[in-house]
Short mmCIF file of C-alpha atoms and ligand atoms in Angstrom, two decimals:
data_model
loop_
_atom_site.label_atom_id
_atom_site.label_comp_id
_atom_site.label_asym_id
_atom_site.label_seq_id
_atom_site.Cartn_x
_atom_site.Cartn_y
_atom_site.Cartn_z
CA MET A 1 16.27 16.25 4.27
CA ILE A 2 13.62 15.80 6.93
CA ILE A 3 13.29 18.44 9.63
CA ARG A 4 11.23 17.55 12.66
CA MET A 5 9.75 20.65 14.27
CA SER A 6 9.90 21.02 18.02
CA ASP A 7 6.53 20.86 19.77
CA GLU A 8 7.61 23.74 21.97
CA ALA A 9 8.43 26.15 19.15
CA SER A 10 6.67 29.50 19.41
CA GLY A 11 4.89 31.05 16.44
CA GLU A 12 7.74 33.52 16.06
CA GLU A 13 10.41 30.79 16.10
CA ARG A 14 8.51 28.84 13.47
CA ALA A 15 8.23 31.89 11.25
CA GLN A 16 11.99 32.49 11.67
CA LEU A 17 12.71 28.90 10.69
CA LEU A 18 10.55 29.13 7.57
CA ALA A 19 12.31 32.35 6.59
CA LEU A 20 15.70 30.69 7.15
CA LEU A 21 14.65 27.74 5.00
CA GLY A 22 13.49 30.13 2.31
CA SER A 23 16.89 31.83 2.19
CA VAL A 24 18.80 28.53 2.36
CA THR A 25 16.91 27.17 -0.64
CA GLY A 26 16.98 30.44 -2.57
CA ASN A 27 13.18 30.76 -2.22
CA GLN A 28 12.80 28.56 -5.26
CA HIS A 29 10.16 26.31 -3.76
CA PRO A 30 7.36 27.00 -1.30
CA ILE A 31 8.20 25.45 2.08
CA SER A 32 5.42 23.15 3.15
CA THR A 33 5.01 21.43 6.47
CA THR A 34 3.25 18.10 6.95
CA ARG A 35 1.71 16.50 10.03
CA LEU A 36 2.68 12.86 10.39
CA ASP A 37 2.07 10.75 13.49
CA GLU A 38 1.13 13.93 15.36
CA ARG A 39 4.51 15.50 14.57
CA GLU A 40 5.15 18.36 12.21
CA VAL A 41 7.86 17.77 9.62
CA ILE A 42 9.35 19.76 6.78
CA VAL A 43 10.81 17.86 3.85
CA LEU A 44 13.33 19.38 1.49
CA ASP A 45 15.40 18.13 -1.38
CA GLY A 46 18.66 17.66 0.56
CA SER A 47 20.84 18.75 -2.35
CA GLN A 48 19.57 22.32 -1.84
CA VAL A 49 21.14 22.59 1.62
CA ASP A 50 24.92 22.89 2.19
CA GLU A 51 26.84 21.84 5.34
CA GLN A 52 26.88 25.35 6.80
CA ALA A 53 23.13 25.81 6.40
CA CYS A 54 22.52 22.36 7.81
CA LYS A 55 24.41 23.34 10.96
CA LEU A 56 22.30 26.48 11.35
CA LEU A 57 19.13 24.43 10.98
CA ARG A 58 20.20 21.89 13.60
CA GLN A 59 20.82 24.68 16.10
CA HIS A 60 17.52 26.44 15.46
CA LYS A 61 15.11 26.60 18.39
CA ALA A 62 12.12 25.47 16.32
CA VAL A 63 13.94 22.34 15.19
CA GLU A 64 14.02 19.09 17.09
CA SER A 65 16.10 17.09 14.63
CA VAL A 66 17.40 17.13 11.10
CA LEU A 67 17.72 13.89 9.16
CA ALA A 68 19.82 13.92 6.03
CA VAL A 69 18.22 11.46 3.61
CA LYS A 70 20.23 10.89 0.46
CA THR A 71 17.51 9.56 -1.83
CA ALA A 72 14.89 11.58 -3.72
CA TYR A 73 12.19 9.79 -1.72
CA GLN A 74 12.39 10.94 1.88
CA LEU A 75 9.48 10.07 4.18
CA VAL A 76 9.17 6.56 2.79
CA ASN A 77 12.90 5.93 3.25
CA ARG A 78 13.67 3.40 5.98
CA ALA A 79 16.05 5.97 7.48
CA PHE A 80 12.98 7.98 8.56
CA LYS A 81 11.45 5.02 10.40
CA PRO A 82 14.04 2.28 10.94
CA GLU A 83 11.60 0.09 12.86
CA GLY A 84 9.15 -0.37 9.95
CA SER A 85 5.52 0.66 9.67
CA ARG A 86 2.70 -1.43 11.05
CA ILE A 87 -0.56 -0.33 9.56
CA VAL A 88 -3.80 -1.10 11.33
CA VAL A 89 -6.68 -1.54 8.94
CA GLY A 90 -10.30 -2.30 9.38
CA ASP A 91 -11.31 -1.05 12.81
CA ALA A 92 -12.89 2.23 11.70
CA LEU A 93 -15.94 0.86 9.86
CA GLY A 94 -16.86 -2.06 12.10
CA GLY A 95 -14.67 -4.79 10.63
CA ASN A 96 -12.06 -6.86 12.47
CA PRO A 97 -8.79 -4.98 12.95
CA VAL A 98 -5.87 -6.39 10.96
CA VAL A 99 -2.24 -5.33 11.22
CA ILE A 100 -0.19 -5.17 8.03
CA GLY A 101 3.59 -4.93 8.29
CA SER A 102 6.39 -5.52 10.68
CA ASP A 103 7.57 -3.23 13.46
CA GLY A 104 11.15 -4.40 13.05
CA SER A 105 11.47 -6.40 16.25
CA GLU A 106 11.08 -9.47 14.10
CA GLY A 107 13.27 -8.45 11.18
CA ALA A 108 11.51 -8.41 7.85
CA ILE A 109 8.96 -11.02 8.84
CA ALA A 110 5.36 -9.94 9.37
CA VAL A 111 4.56 -9.64 13.05
CA SER A 112 1.34 -11.58 13.19
CA GLY A 113 1.85 -13.70 10.12
CA PRO A 114 1.19 -12.70 6.55
CA VAL A 115 -2.08 -10.92 5.83
CA ILE A 116 -4.10 -12.61 3.11
CA ILE A 117 -6.50 -10.50 1.05
CA GLY A 118 -8.90 -12.45 -1.16
CA GLY A 119 -11.96 -11.80 -3.28
CA PRO A 120 -13.17 -11.28 -6.81
CA CYS A 121 -11.49 -9.01 -9.29
CA ALA A 122 -14.83 -7.21 -9.64
CA VAL A 123 -17.96 -7.09 -7.53
CA GLU A 124 -20.49 -8.72 -9.87
CA GLY A 125 -23.62 -8.93 -7.71
CA ARG A 126 -24.97 -9.46 -4.21
CA GLU A 127 -25.15 -13.27 -4.21
CA GLN A 128 -21.70 -13.58 -5.76
CA LEU A 129 -20.02 -11.19 -3.36
CA LEU A 130 -21.62 -12.48 -0.16
CA ALA A 131 -20.85 -16.09 -1.10
CA ILE A 132 -17.21 -15.25 -1.90
CA ALA A 133 -16.84 -13.14 1.23
CA ARG A 134 -17.95 -16.03 3.44
CA ALA A 135 -15.80 -18.52 1.58
CA VAL A 136 -12.78 -16.22 1.74
CA ARG A 137 -13.25 -15.75 5.49
CA ASP A 138 -13.67 -19.48 6.04
CA ALA A 139 -10.51 -20.10 4.02
CA GLY A 140 -8.64 -17.99 6.61
CA ALA A 141 -8.16 -14.73 4.70
CA GLN A 142 -8.37 -11.54 6.79
CA VAL A 143 -9.39 -8.91 4.21
CA LEU A 144 -11.93 -8.96 1.35
CA ARG A 145 -11.09 -7.44 -2.03
CA GLY A 146 -13.51 -6.49 -4.81
CA GLY A 147 -13.43 -3.82 -7.50
CA ALA A 148 -16.46 -1.55 -7.81
CA PHE A 149 -14.76 0.82 -10.26
CA LYS A 150 -12.73 -1.19 -12.76
CA PRO A 151 -9.98 0.20 -14.98
CA ARG A 152 -10.53 -1.86 -18.17
CA THR A 153 -8.39 -1.80 -21.27
CA SER A 154 -11.44 -1.85 -23.55
CA PRO A 155 -14.40 0.50 -23.12
CA TYR A 156 -16.68 -2.41 -24.11
CA GLN A 157 -15.68 -4.59 -21.13
CA PHE A 158 -17.54 -4.69 -17.80
CA GLN A 159 -16.64 -1.46 -16.00
CA GLY A 160 -17.77 -2.45 -12.49
CA MET A 161 -20.94 -1.77 -10.50
CA GLY A 162 -19.83 1.61 -9.16
CA ILE A 163 -21.52 2.88 -5.99
CA GLU A 164 -23.83 -0.15 -5.91
CA GLY A 165 -20.69 -2.29 -5.69
CA LEU A 166 -19.47 -0.20 -2.73
CA ASP A 167 -22.79 -0.79 -0.96
CA LEU A 168 -22.37 -4.53 -1.46
CA LEU A 169 -18.81 -4.44 -0.10
CA ALA A 170 -20.09 -2.70 3.04
CA GLU A 171 -22.78 -5.36 3.38
CA ALA A 172 -20.17 -8.11 2.97
CA ARG A 173 -18.05 -6.54 5.72
CA GLU A 174 -21.04 -6.48 8.02
CA ALA A 175 -21.85 -10.11 7.24
CA THR A 176 -18.30 -11.45 7.71
CA GLY A 177 -16.32 -8.95 9.80
CA LEU A 178 -13.72 -8.76 7.01
CA PRO A 179 -12.35 -5.28 6.29
CA VAL A 180 -12.62 -4.43 2.60
CA ILE A 181 -10.26 -3.01 -0.02
CA THR A 182 -11.43 -1.51 -3.30
CA GLU A 183 -9.95 0.58 -6.08
CA VAL A 184 -10.46 4.30 -6.48
CA MET A 185 -9.68 5.81 -9.88
CA GLU A 186 -10.70 9.46 -9.55
CA PRO A 187 -9.65 12.15 -7.08
CA ASP A 188 -13.28 13.31 -6.80
CA LEU A 189 -14.37 9.85 -5.66
CA VAL A 190 -11.77 9.45 -2.91
CA GLU A 191 -14.03 10.67 -0.09
CA THR A 192 -16.92 8.51 -1.32
CA VAL A 193 -14.73 5.42 -1.32
CA VAL A 194 -13.31 6.40 2.10
CA SER A 195 -16.84 6.24 3.52
CA TYR A 196 -17.17 2.58 2.42
CA ALA A 197 -13.70 1.04 2.27
CA ASP A 198 -11.12 0.13 4.89
CA ILE A 199 -8.26 0.37 2.39
CA LEU A 200 -8.13 2.40 -0.82
CA GLN A 201 -6.46 0.67 -3.74
CA ILE A 202 -4.62 2.74 -6.32
CA GLY A 203 -4.14 0.53 -9.35
CA SER A 204 -1.15 -0.05 -11.56
CA ARG A 205 -2.48 2.21 -14.30
CA ASN A 206 -2.85 5.10 -11.87
CA MET A 207 0.42 4.79 -9.96
CA GLN A 208 1.58 8.12 -11.34
CA ASN A 209 -1.80 9.84 -11.39
CA PHE A 210 -0.52 12.62 -9.17
CA PRO A 211 -3.85 14.34 -8.43
CA LEU A 212 -5.19 10.93 -7.32
CA LEU A 213 -2.14 10.30 -5.11
CA LEU A 214 -2.59 13.71 -3.49
CA ALA A 215 -6.31 13.16 -2.92
CA ALA A 216 -5.61 9.75 -1.33
CA GLY A 217 -2.88 11.37 0.77
CA CYS A 218 -5.27 14.07 1.99
CA ASN A 219 -8.23 11.76 2.64
CA SER A 220 -10.18 12.93 5.66
CA LYS A 221 -9.87 9.66 7.64
CA LYS A 222 -6.26 8.85 6.74
CA ARG A 223 -7.60 5.64 5.32
CA PRO A 224 -4.70 3.31 4.38
CA VAL A 225 -3.78 3.26 0.70
CA MET A 226 -2.45 0.21 -1.13
CA LEU A 227 -0.36 1.51 -4.01
CA LYS A 228 0.14 -1.02 -6.78
CA ARG A 229 3.32 -0.83 -8.82
CA GLY A 230 2.89 0.70 -12.26
CA PHE A 231 3.46 -2.03 -14.85
CA ALA A 232 6.37 -0.10 -16.29
CA ALA A 233 7.53 1.63 -13.11
CA THR A 234 11.00 1.49 -11.63
CA ILE A 235 11.27 0.98 -7.90
CA ASP A 236 12.34 4.62 -7.43
CA GLU A 237 9.32 5.88 -9.37
CA TRP A 238 7.08 3.67 -7.25
CA LEU A 239 8.63 4.91 -4.00
CA LEU A 240 8.26 8.52 -5.17
CA ALA A 241 4.59 7.88 -5.92
CA ALA A 242 4.24 6.56 -2.34
CA GLU A 243 6.08 9.69 -1.19
CA TYR A 244 3.30 11.85 -2.70
CA ILE A 245 0.76 10.14 -0.43
CA MET A 246 2.93 10.47 2.68
CA ALA A 247 3.93 14.05 1.90
CA ALA A 248 0.24 14.90 1.72
CA GLY A 249 -0.09 13.76 5.34
CA ASN A 250 -1.13 10.10 5.16
CA PRO A 251 1.50 7.75 6.64
CA ASN A 252 -0.64 4.64 6.00
CA VAL A 253 0.77 3.41 2.72
CA ILE A 254 1.13 -0.23 1.66
CA LEU A 255 3.08 -1.18 -1.48
CA CYS A 256 1.84 -3.95 -3.77
CA GLU A 257 4.06 -5.69 -6.31
CA ARG A 258 1.81 -6.94 -9.13
CA GLY A 259 4.24 -7.65 -11.91
CA ILE A 260 5.86 -5.56 -14.61
CA ARG A 261 5.53 -5.81 -18.36
CA SER A 262 8.10 -7.63 -20.43
CA PHE A 263 8.39 -9.26 -23.86
CA ASP A 264 7.28 -12.77 -22.99
CA THR A 265 3.64 -13.67 -23.54
CA HIS A 266 3.44 -16.86 -21.47
CA THR A 267 2.65 -14.89 -18.33
CA ARG A 268 0.57 -11.71 -18.16
CA ASN A 269 3.34 -9.88 -16.29
CA VAL A 270 6.72 -10.67 -14.76
CA LEU A 271 6.32 -10.90 -10.99
CA ASP A 272 9.37 -9.12 -9.58
CA LEU A 273 9.92 -10.91 -6.27
CA ALA A 274 13.45 -9.56 -5.87
CA CYS A 275 11.82 -6.22 -5.18
CA VAL A 276 10.40 -7.56 -1.90
CA PRO A 277 13.65 -7.92 0.11
CA LEU A 278 14.98 -4.85 -1.70
CA LEU A 279 12.00 -2.74 -0.63
CA HIS A 280 12.38 -3.90 2.95
CA GLU A 281 15.87 -2.43 2.81
CA LEU A 282 14.86 0.83 1.14
CA THR A 283 11.56 1.60 2.85
CA HIS A 284 9.67 1.08 6.10
CA LEU A 285 6.39 0.52 4.24
CA PRO A 286 4.76 -2.93 4.22
CA VAL A 287 4.93 -4.91 0.98
CA ILE A 288 2.11 -7.07 -0.36
CA VAL A 289 2.44 -9.32 -3.42
CA ASP A 290 -0.28 -9.97 -6.03
CA PRO A 291 0.46 -13.30 -7.74
CA SER A 292 -2.88 -13.14 -9.63
CA HIS A 293 -2.03 -10.12 -11.80
CA GLY A 294 1.66 -11.01 -11.48
CA THR A 295 1.19 -14.21 -13.49
CA GLY A 296 -2.26 -14.00 -15.11
CA ARG A 297 -2.55 -17.81 -14.78
CA ARG A 298 -4.33 -19.51 -11.90
CA GLU A 299 -2.12 -22.62 -12.01
CA LEU A 300 0.93 -20.48 -11.17
CA VAL A 301 -0.72 -18.63 -8.28
CA PRO A 302 -0.07 -21.15 -5.43
CA THR A 303 3.63 -21.52 -6.28
CA MET A 304 4.22 -17.78 -6.62
CA SER A 305 2.29 -17.19 -3.39
CA ARG A 306 4.71 -19.47 -1.55
CA ALA A 307 7.64 -17.76 -3.22
CA ALA A 308 6.34 -14.31 -2.26
CA ILE A 309 6.04 -15.25 1.41
CA ALA A 310 9.51 -16.82 1.34
CA ALA A 311 10.82 -13.56 -0.16
CA GLY A 312 9.49 -11.70 2.91
CA ALA A 313 6.15 -10.30 1.70
CA ASP A 314 3.92 -8.96 4.49
CA GLY A 315 0.91 -10.43 2.74
CA LEU A 316 -0.76 -11.52 -0.47
CA ILE A 317 -3.69 -10.23 -2.49
CA LEU A 318 -5.43 -12.96 -4.49
CA GLU A 319 -8.34 -13.03 -6.91
CA VAL A 320 -10.92 -15.61 -5.87
CA HIS A 321 -14.13 -16.58 -7.66
CA PRO A 322 -16.64 -19.41 -7.11
CA ASP A 323 -16.62 -20.16 -10.85
CA PRO A 324 -13.45 -18.60 -12.30
CA ASN A 325 -14.38 -19.48 -15.89
CA SER A 326 -17.51 -17.36 -15.72
CA ALA A 327 -15.96 -14.36 -13.93
CA LEU A 328 -16.73 -11.01 -15.58
CA CYS A 329 -13.13 -9.94 -15.09
CA ASP A 330 -9.76 -11.73 -14.76
CA GLY A 331 -11.20 -15.26 -14.55
CA ARG A 332 -8.06 -16.79 -16.07
CA GLN A 333 -6.06 -15.80 -13.00
CA SER A 334 -8.75 -16.38 -10.38
CA ILE A 335 -8.59 -19.30 -7.95
CA THR A 336 -11.35 -21.00 -5.96
CA ALA A 337 -11.85 -20.59 -2.22
CA GLU A 338 -10.58 -24.13 -1.75
CA GLU A 339 -7.33 -23.25 -3.45
CA LEU A 340 -7.16 -20.11 -1.34
CA SER A 341 -7.40 -22.12 1.85
CA GLY A 342 -4.37 -24.18 0.75
CA ILE A 343 -2.41 -21.00 0.08
CA VAL A 344 -3.35 -19.55 3.49
CA ARG A 345 -2.13 -22.73 5.21
CA GLU A 346 1.13 -22.80 3.28
CA ALA A 347 1.77 -19.10 3.80
CA ARG A 348 1.43 -19.56 7.57
CA VAL A 349 3.76 -22.57 7.62
CA ILE A 350 6.46 -20.81 5.58
CA SER A 351 6.22 -17.63 7.59
CA GLU A 352 6.33 -19.56 10.88
CA MET A 353 9.40 -21.46 9.70
CA MET A 354 11.13 -18.20 8.75
CA TYR A 355 10.16 -16.75 12.08
CA ARG A 356 11.59 -19.64 14.04
CA SER A 357 14.77 -19.82 12.01
CA ALA A 358 15.29 -16.15 12.86
CA GLY A 359 15.21 -17.21 16.54
CA LEU A 360 11.85 -15.59 17.25
CA SER A 361 8.60 -16.94 18.57
CA ARG A 362 5.17 -15.66 17.83
CA VAL A 363 2.57 -15.11 20.50
CA ALA A 364 -0.62 -16.78 19.24
C1 LIG B 401 -7.04 -5.34 -9.76
O1 LIG B 401 -6.54 -5.44 -8.63
O2 LIG B 401 -8.06 -5.96 -10.13
C2 LIG B 401 -6.31 -4.53 -10.77
C3 LIG B 401 -6.95 -3.90 -11.75
O3 LIG B 401 -4.99 -4.55 -10.55
P1 LIG B 401 -3.78 -3.78 -11.30
O4 LIG B 401 -4.02 -2.33 -11.05
O5 LIG B 401 -2.56 -4.31 -10.60
O6 LIG B 401 -3.84 -4.17 -12.75
MN1 LIG B 402 -8.15 -7.98 -11.56
#
């Protein structure tokens, strides 16, 4: 249940409302209010509130509206924002602004075309990153990716360049105008990464790292967060993880499907593209697809990129390397900038076709 507070409520009326909520819920949970889009909201597990209490809440002077949401996830539910979220990234740190997501006027199809994010799995050095950043921009991608802190399965593998890698990402943004996305793994590093990155990435392994989700939700600049699906996470678990970020006050959440684990070893993961149209039904948050981690094989990346756009993805995130075979991380699934430029072209054509067949026209 989502209660929107009235802007005109006096301090006394607010206190009365909080007391009423306390008695309605049996004072079992602290009542917390969140500021989202300049409005104050209170979110409760709807099953705690009966019809009678709901009526009292609707009539209360401090309440503007009460929305009964039937799922455990509330703020991320499409019922809260039927029009869909458009998230502006990249304008705060000097990069080119990019809009991710659809505002609903064009159905489930991204408003300004799919957003393509490209770059190396890991930042490996200055030359490497600047060369890739330029190539990625020239290929038509709008955002640069690159891991500075890498979650690696083995402690003996390259762990990323750390802060030095963040410095290089900032330099690459300055050189190309591309906003940058990079992973943050620790709550204590969130503010550091916020000062460098346009989008914070929370990786698959950390999807249910609740202190990290809260820290990303509370980040001082409301920097957008791209939340990758845990490799063994159900869609509800994923949406509830996104709910943690929103409930902490950050409405700028982007979901990223990157494949889930199964029994077959031919692909690294099973890319769940059915989740894309499903998520558009369940949530207002934009959905990005990662065919690199989703397949683990570069030869499958172009086909699955086309499929992801056809399924309604708002964008793609792709691992790109000038010499994939010598990449320090995830070379097997990395493509070249030339291959990226083909994917960008195809993604635009498919999205344009979907747009037109929906009877819409895009303003260039
Ligand atoms: C990555 O993007 O390089 C990465 C580690 O992704 P994931 O968390 O999806 O494995
Ligand atoms: Mn990777």
